[in-house]
Short mmCIF file of C-alpha atoms in Angstrom, two decimals:
data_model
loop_
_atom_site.label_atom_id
_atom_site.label_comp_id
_atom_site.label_asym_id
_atom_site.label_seq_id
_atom_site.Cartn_x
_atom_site.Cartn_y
_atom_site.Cartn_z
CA UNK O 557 32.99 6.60 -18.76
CA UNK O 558 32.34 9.29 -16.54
CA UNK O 559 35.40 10.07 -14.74
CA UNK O 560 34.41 10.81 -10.73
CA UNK O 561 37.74 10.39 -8.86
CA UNK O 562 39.27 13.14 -7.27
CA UNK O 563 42.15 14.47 -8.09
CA UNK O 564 45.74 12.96 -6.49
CA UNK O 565 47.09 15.62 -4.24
CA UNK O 566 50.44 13.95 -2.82
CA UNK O 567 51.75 11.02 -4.60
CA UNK O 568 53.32 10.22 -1.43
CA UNK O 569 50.13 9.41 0.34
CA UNK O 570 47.23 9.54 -2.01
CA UNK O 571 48.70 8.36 -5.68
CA UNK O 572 45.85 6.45 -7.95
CA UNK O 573 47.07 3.81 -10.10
CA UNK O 574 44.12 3.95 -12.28
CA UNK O 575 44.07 7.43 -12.55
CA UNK O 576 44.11 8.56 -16.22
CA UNK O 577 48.14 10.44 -16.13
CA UNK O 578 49.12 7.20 -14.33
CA UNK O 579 48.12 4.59 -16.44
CA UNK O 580 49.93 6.34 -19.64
CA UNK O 581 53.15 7.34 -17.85
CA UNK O 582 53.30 5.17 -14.88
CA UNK O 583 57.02 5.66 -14.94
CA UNK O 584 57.39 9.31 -14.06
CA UNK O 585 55.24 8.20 -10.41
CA UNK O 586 57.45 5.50 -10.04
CA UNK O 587 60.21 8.10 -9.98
CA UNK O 588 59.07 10.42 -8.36
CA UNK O 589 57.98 8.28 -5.55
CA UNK O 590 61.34 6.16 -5.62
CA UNK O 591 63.39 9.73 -5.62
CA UNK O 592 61.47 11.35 -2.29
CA UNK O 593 62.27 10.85 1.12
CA UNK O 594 59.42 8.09 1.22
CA UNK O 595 60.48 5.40 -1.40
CA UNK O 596 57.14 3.17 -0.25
CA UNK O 597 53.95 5.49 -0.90
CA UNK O 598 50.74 4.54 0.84
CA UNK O 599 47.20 5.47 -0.78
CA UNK O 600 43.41 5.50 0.87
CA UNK O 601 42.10 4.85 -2.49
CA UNK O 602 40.44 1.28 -3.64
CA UNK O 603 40.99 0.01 0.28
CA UNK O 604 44.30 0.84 0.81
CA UNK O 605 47.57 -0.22 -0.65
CA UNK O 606 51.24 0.34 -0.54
CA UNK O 607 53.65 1.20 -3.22
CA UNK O 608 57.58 0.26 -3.15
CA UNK O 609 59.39 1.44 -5.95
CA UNK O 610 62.64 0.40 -4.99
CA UNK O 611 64.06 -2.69 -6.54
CA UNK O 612 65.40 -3.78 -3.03
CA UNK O 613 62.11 -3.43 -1.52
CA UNK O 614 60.10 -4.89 -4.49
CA UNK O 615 62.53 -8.25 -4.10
CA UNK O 616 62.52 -8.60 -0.45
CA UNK O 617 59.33 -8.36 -0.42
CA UNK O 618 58.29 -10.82 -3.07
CA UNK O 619 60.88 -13.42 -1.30
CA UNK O 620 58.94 -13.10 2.37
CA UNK O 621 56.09 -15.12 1.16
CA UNK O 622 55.37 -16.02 4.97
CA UNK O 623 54.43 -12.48 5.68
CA UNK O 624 53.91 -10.89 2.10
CA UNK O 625 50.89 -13.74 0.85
CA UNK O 626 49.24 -14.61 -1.79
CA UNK O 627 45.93 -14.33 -0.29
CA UNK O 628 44.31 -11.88 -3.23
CA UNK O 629 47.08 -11.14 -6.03
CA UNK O 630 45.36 -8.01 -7.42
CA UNK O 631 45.70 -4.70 -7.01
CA UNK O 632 42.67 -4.15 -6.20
CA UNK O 633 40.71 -6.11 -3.78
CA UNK O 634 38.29 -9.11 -3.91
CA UNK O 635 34.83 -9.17 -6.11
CA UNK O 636 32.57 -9.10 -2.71
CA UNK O 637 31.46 -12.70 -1.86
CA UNK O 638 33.73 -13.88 -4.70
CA UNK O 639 34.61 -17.13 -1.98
CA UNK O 640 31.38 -17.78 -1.06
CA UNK O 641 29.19 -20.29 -3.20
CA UNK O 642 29.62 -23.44 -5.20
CA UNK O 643 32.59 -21.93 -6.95
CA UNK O 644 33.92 -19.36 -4.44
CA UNK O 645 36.85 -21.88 -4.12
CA UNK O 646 38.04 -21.23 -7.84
CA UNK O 647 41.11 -19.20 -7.58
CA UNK O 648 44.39 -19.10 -9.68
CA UNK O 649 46.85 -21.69 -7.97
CA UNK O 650 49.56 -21.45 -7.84
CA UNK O 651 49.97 -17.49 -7.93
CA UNK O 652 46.83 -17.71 -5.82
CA UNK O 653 48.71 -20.11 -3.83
CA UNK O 654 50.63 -19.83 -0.36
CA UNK O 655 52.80 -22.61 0.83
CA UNK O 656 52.33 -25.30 1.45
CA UNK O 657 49.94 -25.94 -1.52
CA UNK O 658 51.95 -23.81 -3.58
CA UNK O 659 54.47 -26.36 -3.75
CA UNK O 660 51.88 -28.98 -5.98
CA UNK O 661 50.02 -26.75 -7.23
CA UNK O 662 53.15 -25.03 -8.73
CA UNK O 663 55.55 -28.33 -9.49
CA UNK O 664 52.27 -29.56 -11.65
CA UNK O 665 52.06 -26.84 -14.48
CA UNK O 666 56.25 -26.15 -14.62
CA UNK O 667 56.77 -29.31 -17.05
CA UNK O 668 54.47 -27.34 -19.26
CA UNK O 669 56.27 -24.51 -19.77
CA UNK O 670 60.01 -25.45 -19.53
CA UNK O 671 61.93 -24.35 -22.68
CA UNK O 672 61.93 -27.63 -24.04
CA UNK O 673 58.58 -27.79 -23.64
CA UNK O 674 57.18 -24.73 -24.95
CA UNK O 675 59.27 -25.10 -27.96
CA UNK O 676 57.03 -26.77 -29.65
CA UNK O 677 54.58 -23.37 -30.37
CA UNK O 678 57.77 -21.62 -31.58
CA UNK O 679 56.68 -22.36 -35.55
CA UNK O 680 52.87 -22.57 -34.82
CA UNK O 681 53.27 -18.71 -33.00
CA UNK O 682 55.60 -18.23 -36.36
CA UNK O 683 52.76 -18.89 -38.81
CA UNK O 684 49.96 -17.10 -36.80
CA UNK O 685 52.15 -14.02 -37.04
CA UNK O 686 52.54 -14.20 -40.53
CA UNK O 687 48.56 -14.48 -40.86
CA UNK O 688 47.80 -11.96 -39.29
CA UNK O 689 50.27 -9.58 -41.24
CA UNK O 690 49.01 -10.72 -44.30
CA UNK O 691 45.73 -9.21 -43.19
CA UNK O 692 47.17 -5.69 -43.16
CA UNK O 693 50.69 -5.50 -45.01
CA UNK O 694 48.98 -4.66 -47.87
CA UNK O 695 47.41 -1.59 -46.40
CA UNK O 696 50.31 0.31 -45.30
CA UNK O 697 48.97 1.57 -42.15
CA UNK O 698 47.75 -1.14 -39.21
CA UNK O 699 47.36 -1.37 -34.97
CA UNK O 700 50.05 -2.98 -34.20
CA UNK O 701 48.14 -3.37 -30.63
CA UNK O 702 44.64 -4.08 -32.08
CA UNK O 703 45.54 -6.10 -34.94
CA UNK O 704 48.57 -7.89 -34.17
CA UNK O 705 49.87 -7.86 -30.29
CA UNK O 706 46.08 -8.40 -29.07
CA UNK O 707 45.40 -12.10 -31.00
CA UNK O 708 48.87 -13.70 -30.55
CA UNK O 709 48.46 -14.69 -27.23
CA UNK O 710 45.54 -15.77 -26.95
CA UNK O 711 45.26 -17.97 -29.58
CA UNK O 712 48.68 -19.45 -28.58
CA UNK O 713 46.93 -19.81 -25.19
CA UNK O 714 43.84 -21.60 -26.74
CA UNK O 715 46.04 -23.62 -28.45
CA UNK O 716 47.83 -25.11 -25.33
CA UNK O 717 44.55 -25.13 -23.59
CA UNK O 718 42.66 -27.56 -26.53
CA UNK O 719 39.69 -24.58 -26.56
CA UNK O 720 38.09 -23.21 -29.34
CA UNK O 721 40.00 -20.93 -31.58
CA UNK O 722 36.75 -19.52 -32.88
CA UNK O 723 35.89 -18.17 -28.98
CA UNK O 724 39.07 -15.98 -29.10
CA UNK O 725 37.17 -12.64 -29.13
CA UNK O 726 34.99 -14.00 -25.77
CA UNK O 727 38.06 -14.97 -23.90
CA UNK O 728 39.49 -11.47 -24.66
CA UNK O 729 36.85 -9.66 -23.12
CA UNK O 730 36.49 -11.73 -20.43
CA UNK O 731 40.31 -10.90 -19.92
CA UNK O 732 40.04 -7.68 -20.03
CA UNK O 733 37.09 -7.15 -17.87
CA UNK O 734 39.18 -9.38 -15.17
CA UNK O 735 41.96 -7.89 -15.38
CA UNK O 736 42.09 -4.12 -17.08
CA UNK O 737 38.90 -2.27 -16.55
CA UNK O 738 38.72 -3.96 -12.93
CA UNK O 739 37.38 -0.74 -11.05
CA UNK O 740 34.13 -1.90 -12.80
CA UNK O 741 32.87 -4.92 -10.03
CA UNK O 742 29.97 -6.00 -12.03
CA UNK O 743 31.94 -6.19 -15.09
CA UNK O 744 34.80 -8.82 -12.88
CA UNK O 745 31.73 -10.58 -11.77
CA UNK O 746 30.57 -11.53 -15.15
CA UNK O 747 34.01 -12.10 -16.71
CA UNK O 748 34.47 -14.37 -13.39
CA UNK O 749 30.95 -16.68 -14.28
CA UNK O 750 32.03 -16.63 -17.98
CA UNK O 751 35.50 -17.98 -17.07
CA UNK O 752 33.91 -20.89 -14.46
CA UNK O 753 31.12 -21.95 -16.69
CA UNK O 754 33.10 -22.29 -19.91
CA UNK O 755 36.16 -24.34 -18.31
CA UNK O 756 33.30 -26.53 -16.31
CA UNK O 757 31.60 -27.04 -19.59
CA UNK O 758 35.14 -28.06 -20.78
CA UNK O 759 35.86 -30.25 -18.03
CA UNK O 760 32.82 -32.27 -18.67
CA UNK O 761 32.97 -32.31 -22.48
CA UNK O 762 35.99 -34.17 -21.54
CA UNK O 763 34.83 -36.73 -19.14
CA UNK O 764 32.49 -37.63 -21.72
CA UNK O 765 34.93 -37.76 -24.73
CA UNK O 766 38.28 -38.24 -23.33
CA UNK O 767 41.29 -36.57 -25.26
CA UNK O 768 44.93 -37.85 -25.77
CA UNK O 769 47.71 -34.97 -25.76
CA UNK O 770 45.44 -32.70 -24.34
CA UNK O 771 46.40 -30.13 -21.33
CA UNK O 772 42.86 -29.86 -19.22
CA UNK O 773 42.13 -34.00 -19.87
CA UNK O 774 45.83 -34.93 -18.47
CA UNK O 775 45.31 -31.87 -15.60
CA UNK O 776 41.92 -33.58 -14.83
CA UNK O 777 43.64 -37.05 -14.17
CA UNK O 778 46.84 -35.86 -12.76
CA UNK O 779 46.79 -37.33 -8.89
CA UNK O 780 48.46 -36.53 -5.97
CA UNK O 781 49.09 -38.45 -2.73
CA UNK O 782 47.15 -41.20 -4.92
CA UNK O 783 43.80 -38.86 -5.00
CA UNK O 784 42.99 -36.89 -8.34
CA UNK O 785 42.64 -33.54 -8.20
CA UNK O 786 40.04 -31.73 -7.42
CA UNK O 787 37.91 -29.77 -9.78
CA UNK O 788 38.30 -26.48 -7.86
CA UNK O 789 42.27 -26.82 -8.82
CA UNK O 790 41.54 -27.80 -12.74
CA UNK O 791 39.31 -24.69 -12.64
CA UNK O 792 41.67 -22.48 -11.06
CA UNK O 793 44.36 -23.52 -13.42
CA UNK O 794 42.36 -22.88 -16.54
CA UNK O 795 41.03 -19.55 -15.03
CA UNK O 796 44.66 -18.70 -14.66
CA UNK O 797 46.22 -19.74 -17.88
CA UNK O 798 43.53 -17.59 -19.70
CA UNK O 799 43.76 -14.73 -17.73
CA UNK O 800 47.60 -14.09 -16.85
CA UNK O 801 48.32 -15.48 -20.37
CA UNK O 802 46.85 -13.31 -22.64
CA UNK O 803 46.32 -9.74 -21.50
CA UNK O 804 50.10 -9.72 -20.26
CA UNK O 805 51.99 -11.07 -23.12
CA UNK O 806 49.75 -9.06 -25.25
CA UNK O 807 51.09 -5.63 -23.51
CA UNK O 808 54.42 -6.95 -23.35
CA UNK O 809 54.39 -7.63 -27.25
CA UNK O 810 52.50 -3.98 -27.58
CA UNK O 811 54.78 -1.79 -26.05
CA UNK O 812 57.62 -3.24 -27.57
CA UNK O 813 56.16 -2.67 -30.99
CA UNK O 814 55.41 0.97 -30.04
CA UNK O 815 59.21 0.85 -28.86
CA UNK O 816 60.65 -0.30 -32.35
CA UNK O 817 58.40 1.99 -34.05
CA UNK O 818 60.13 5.11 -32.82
CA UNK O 819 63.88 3.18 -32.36
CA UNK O 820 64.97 2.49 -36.46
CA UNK O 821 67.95 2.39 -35.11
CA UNK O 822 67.36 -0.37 -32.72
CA UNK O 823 65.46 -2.42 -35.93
CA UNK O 824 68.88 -1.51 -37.78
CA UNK O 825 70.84 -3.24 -35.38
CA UNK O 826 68.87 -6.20 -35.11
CA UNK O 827 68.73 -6.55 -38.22
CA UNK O 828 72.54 -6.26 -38.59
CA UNK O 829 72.96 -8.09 -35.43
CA UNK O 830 70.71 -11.25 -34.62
CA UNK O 831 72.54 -11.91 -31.90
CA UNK O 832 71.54 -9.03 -30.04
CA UNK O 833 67.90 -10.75 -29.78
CA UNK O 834 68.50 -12.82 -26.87
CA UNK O 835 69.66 -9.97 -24.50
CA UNK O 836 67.55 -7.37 -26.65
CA UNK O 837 64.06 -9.96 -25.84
CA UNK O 838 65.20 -9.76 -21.73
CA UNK O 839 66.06 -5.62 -21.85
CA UNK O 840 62.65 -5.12 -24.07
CA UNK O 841 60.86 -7.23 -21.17
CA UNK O 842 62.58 -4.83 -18.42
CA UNK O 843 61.67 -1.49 -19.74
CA UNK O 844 58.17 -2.47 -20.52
CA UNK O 845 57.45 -5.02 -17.58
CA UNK O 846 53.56 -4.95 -18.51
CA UNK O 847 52.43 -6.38 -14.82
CA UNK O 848 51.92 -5.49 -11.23
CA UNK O 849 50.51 -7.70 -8.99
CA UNK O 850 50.03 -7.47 -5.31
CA UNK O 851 51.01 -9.04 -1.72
CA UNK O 852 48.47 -9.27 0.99
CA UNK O 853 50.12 -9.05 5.03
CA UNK O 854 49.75 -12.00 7.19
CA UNK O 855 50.35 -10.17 10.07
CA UNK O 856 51.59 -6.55 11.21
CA UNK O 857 55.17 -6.03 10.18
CA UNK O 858 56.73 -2.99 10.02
CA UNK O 859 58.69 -2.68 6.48
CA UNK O 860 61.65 0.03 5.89
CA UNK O 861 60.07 2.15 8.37
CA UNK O 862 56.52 1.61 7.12
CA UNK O 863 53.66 0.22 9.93
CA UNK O 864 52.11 -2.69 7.56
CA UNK O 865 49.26 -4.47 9.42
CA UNK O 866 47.51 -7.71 8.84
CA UNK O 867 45.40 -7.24 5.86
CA UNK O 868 47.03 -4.37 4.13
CA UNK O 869 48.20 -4.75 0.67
CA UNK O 870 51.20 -4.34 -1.14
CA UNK O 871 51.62 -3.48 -4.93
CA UNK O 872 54.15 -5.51 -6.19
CA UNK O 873 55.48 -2.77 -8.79
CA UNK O 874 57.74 -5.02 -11.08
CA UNK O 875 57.88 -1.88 -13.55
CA UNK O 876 59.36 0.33 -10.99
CA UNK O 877 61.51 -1.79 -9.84
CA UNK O 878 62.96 -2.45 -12.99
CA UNK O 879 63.95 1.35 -13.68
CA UNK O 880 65.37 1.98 -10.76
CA UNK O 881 68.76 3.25 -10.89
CA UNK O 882 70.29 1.71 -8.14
CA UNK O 883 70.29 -1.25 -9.68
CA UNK O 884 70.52 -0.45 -13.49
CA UNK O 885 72.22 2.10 -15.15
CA UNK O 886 69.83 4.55 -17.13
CA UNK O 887 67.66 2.62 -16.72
CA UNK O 888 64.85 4.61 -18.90
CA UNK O 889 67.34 3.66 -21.93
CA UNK O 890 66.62 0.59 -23.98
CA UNK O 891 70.06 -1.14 -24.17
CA UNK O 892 70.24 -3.97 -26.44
CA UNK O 893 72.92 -5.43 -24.92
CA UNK O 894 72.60 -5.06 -21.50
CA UNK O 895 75.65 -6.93 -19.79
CA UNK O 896 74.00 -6.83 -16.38
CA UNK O 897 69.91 -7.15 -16.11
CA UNK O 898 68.49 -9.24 -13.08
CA UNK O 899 65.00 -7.87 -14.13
CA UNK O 900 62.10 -8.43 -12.45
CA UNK O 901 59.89 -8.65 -15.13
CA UNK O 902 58.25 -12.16 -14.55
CA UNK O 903 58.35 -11.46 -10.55
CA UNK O 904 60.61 -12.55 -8.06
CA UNK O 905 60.51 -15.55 -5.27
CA UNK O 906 58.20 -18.55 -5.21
CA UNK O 907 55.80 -16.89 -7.69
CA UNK O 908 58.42 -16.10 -10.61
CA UNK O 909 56.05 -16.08 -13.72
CA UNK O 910 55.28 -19.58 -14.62
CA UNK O 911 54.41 -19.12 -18.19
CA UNK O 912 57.87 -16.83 -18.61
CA UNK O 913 59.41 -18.79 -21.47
CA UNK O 914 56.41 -19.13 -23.39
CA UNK O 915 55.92 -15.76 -22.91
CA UNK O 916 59.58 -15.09 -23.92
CA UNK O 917 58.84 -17.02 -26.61
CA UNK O 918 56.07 -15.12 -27.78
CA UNK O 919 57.42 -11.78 -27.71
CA UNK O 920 60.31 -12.73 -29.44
CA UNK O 921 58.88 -14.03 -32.64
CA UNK O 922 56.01 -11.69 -33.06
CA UNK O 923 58.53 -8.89 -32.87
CA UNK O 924 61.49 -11.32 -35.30
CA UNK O 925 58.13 -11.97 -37.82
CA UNK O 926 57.18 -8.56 -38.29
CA UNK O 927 60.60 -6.71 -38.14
CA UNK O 928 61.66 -9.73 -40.77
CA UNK O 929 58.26 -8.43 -42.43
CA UNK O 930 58.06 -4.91 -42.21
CA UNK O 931 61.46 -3.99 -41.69
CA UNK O 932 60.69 0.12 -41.38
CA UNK O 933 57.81 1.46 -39.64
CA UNK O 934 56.38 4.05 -37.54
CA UNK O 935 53.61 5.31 -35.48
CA UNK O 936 51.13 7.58 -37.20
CA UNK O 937 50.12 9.91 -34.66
CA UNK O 938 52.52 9.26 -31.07
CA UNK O 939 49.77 10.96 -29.33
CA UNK O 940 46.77 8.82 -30.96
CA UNK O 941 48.41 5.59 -28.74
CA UNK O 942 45.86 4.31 -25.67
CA UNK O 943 47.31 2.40 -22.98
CA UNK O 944 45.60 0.19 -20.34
CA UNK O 945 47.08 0.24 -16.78
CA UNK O 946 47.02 -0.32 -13.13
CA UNK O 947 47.17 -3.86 -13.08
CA UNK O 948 48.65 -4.53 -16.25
CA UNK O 949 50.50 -1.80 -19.14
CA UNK O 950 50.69 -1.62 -22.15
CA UNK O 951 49.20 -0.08 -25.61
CA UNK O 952 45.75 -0.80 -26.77
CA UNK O 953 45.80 0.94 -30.01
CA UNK O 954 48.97 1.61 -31.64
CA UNK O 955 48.73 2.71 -35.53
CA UNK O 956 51.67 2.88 -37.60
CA UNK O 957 52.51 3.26 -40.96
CA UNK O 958 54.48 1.59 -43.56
CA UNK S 1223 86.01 -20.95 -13.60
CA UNK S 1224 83.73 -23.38 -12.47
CA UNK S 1225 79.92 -22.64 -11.93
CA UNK S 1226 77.55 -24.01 -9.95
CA UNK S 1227 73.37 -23.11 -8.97
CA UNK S 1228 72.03 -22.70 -5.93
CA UNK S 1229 69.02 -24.74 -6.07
CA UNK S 1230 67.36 -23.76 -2.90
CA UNK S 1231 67.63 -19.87 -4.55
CA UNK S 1232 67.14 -20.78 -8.38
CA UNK S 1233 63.04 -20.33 -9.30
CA UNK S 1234 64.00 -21.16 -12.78
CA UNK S 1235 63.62 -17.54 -14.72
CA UNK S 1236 66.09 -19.12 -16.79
CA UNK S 1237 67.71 -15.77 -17.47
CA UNK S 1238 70.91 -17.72 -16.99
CA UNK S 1239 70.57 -20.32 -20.16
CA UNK S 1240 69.59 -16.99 -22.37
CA UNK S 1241 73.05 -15.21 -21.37
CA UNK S 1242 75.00 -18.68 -21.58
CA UNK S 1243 72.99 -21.28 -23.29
CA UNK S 1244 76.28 -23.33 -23.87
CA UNK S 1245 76.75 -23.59 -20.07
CA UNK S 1246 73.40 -23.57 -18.68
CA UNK S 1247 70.32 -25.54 -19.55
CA UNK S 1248 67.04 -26.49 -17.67
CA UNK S 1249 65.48 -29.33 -15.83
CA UNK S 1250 61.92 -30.52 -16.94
CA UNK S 1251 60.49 -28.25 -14.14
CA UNK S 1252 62.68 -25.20 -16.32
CA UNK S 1253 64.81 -24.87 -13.06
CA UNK S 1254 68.65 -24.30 -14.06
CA UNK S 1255 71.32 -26.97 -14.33
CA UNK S 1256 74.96 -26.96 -15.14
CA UNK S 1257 75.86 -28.27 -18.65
CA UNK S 1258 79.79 -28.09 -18.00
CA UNK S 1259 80.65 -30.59 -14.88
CA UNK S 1260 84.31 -29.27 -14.95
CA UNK S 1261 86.76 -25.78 -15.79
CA UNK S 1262 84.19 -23.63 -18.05
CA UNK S 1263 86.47 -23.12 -21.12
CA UNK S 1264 87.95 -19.61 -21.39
CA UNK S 1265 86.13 -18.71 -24.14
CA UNK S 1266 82.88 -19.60 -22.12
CA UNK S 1267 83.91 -17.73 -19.15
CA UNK S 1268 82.48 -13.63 -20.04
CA UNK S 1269 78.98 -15.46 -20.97
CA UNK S 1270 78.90 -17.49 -17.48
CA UNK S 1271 79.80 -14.50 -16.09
CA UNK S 1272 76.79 -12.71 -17.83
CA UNK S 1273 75.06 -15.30 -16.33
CA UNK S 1274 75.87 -14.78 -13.19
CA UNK S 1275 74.69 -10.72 -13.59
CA UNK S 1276 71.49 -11.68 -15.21
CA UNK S 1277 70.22 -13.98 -12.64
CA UNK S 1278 67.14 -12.41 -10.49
CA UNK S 1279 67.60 -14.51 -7.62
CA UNK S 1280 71.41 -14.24 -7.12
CA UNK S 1281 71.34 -18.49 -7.64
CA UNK S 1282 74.88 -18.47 -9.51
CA UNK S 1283 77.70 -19.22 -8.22
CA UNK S 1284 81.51 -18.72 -9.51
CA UNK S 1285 83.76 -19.89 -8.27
CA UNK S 1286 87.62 -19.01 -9.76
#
């Protein structure tokens, strides 16, 4: 890719989330930013945006859901015309969703992914990890990104969905085009048609072969106020279970496998102390919070100082919220034990994460399988590792050796 | 110690059944109910209070 953009000249006022420096260290902007005199940047780039990188700001913000909305949740904005045609009502409800719709749209997916419920893909998750080790353990070297992190999700998310397996590498790039190389519009455009086209081919596949036990066929006849839903919702679901469930947990899972491969001593103890997972899983998911999402105004509010108007956009920076210091202790260190850790990594408000404990869940036993696995490790070249960023962070190739 | 959640505040992160699994649990929509109606036994009491201090949306409640 042929890299046009200027270079940033004040973080302050012109920082570029997708520029090259950010996307690998996003952290040292965060800090910088959250240090100065001006803890909410602004940029001109990609249409305008704000930045808080206070953890204060990031939560009050995410709890005003009357001003702060849910209009357009990226960080970037709209594919032009994306609401217009047969389709153009397809969104992502609920984190798509304002209130009141939010409300339905939300209270019909939670039974899905209480703990209770997602318990069930604990052992399934389990055995796909194991698979896909047995593909490299042999070799001594693998991408823990590529290899591993990148096909756990997904197929746990095909799983739940009642898709084909076989389709994982299409729903990847789709994913990826939607969500991490999104300063390319054509390339959202096409990931967008794939998305529609394969969960209406789905949907109707399913009227005419209905399915017990299976998530789309009991989404398609769920009703409210005695009226079933309508497609536009089923679509939106789908759209969003595949494309906030798989590039996130992925990065999440990534970066704390590039974390353990430079920590032995944090495998050691672990290892010595399996205990330490529960609060080790919830610090792990605070350092390396893989997503930011965004906030669109409803009307001109003036925020800590800051003249918002209607329209503007607001990064929601859950990874700079969680390092900042005045609400965790250094926070750049990786505590296991962490006594005190309201992180934000799943959001904040009416739009916490739905798929969190699934995603928990995830996380957890890829990183238990392979540590249980490959108990030492470590990355071949620290300077080899790619990252995506911007929307969401984490490694995309990752080799270490064992 | 007795605990209690603030419903209206909880949006079910569940952070608060990972720090104290023996106190806290989770409805079917994974939003966070009490598992001890009464006193929280004392040797309960440092992991409600982890609870508490793990809980995004400030949705505990202690009361001693």
């Amino acid at each position: 890719m042929t890299d046009t953009r200027k270079p940033v000249e004040d973080i302050l006022t012109d920082y570029d989330i997708f520029d090259p420096e950010f996307i690998k260290d996003p952290y040292s902007a965060f800090s910088e930013i959250r240090e100065s005199g001006c803890p909410i940047a602004h940029t001109e780039r990609y249409e305008g945006s704000w930045l808080p990188t206070r953890y204060d700001d990031v939560v009050a913000i995410a709890q005003e859901y009357e001003t702060f909305t849910s209009q357009s949740i990226l960080v970037l904005p709209p594919i032009p015309g994306q609401n217009e045609g047969q389709y153009g009502g397809v969104k992502a409800p609920p984190i798509s969703s304002d209130p009141p719709e939010h409300h339905w749209h939300r209270r019909l997916i939670l039974p899905v992914f209480a703990p209770q419920a997602v318990a069930k893909y604990e052992q399934g998750t389990k055995d796909l990890c194991n698979s896909l080790i047995d593909e490299f353990i042999d070799k001594g070297t693998a991408d823990v990104a590529g290899d591993y992190a990148q096909h756990i999700p997904v197929r746990v998310i095909a799983t739940l969905l009642g898709v084909p397996l076989e389709m994982e590498s299409d729903f990847t790039a789709w994913v990826r085009a939607a969500l991490e190389n999104i300063t390319d519009v054509e390339g959202r455009k096409w990931a967008r048609q794939n998305i529609i086209q394969f969960f209406l081919a789905q949907v109707e596949d399913r009227k005419n072969n209905p399915r017990e036990n299976d998530f789309i066929s009991e989404l398609m006849n769920t009703e409210v106020e005695g009226k079933k839903v309508p497609l536009d919702y089923v679509l939106g679901v789908c759209n969003l279970m595949l494309v906030a469930g798989v590039d996130t947990t992925w990065s999440a899972i990534g970066s704390c496998m590039w974390h353990m491969a430079q920590h032995p001593e944090h495998r050691k103890a672990l290892r010595d102390n399996p205990e330490l997972w529960p609060t080790a899983i919830e610090e792990l998911l605070r350092v390396y919070a893989p997503v930011t999402m965004a906030r669109v105004l409803s009307k001109d509010a003036e925020f800590q100082g800051c003249p918002m108007k209607a329209g503007d956009r607001v990064l929601m920076a859950f990874p700079a919220a969680n390092r900042d210091p005045r609400q965790f202790e250094n926070p750049d260190e990786v505590i296991l034990d962490r006594e005190h850790n309201r992180h934000v990594a799943f959001g904040s408000g009416i739009h916490r994460c739905a798929g969190s404990n699934l995603a928990r869940l995830e996380v957890r036993v890829a990183l238990q399988t392979f540590l249980e696995r490959i108990p030492e490790f470590e990355l071949v070249n620290p300077d080899d590792v790619t990252w995506a960023g911007g929307q969401v962070h984490g490694p995309r190739r990752c080799m270490v050796k064992f | 110690m007795r605990v209690s959640v603030d419903s209206g505040s909880c949006h079910g992160h569940q952070m608060c059944a990972i720090a104290a699994p023996e106190v806290f649990g989770s409805d079917e929509l994974g939003n966070a109910t009490v598992l001890i109606a009464g006193d929280i036994p004392v040797e309960l009491q440092a992991k409600a209070r982890r609870a508490e201090a793990n809980c995004p949306e400030r949705a505990i409640i202690i009361t001693e």
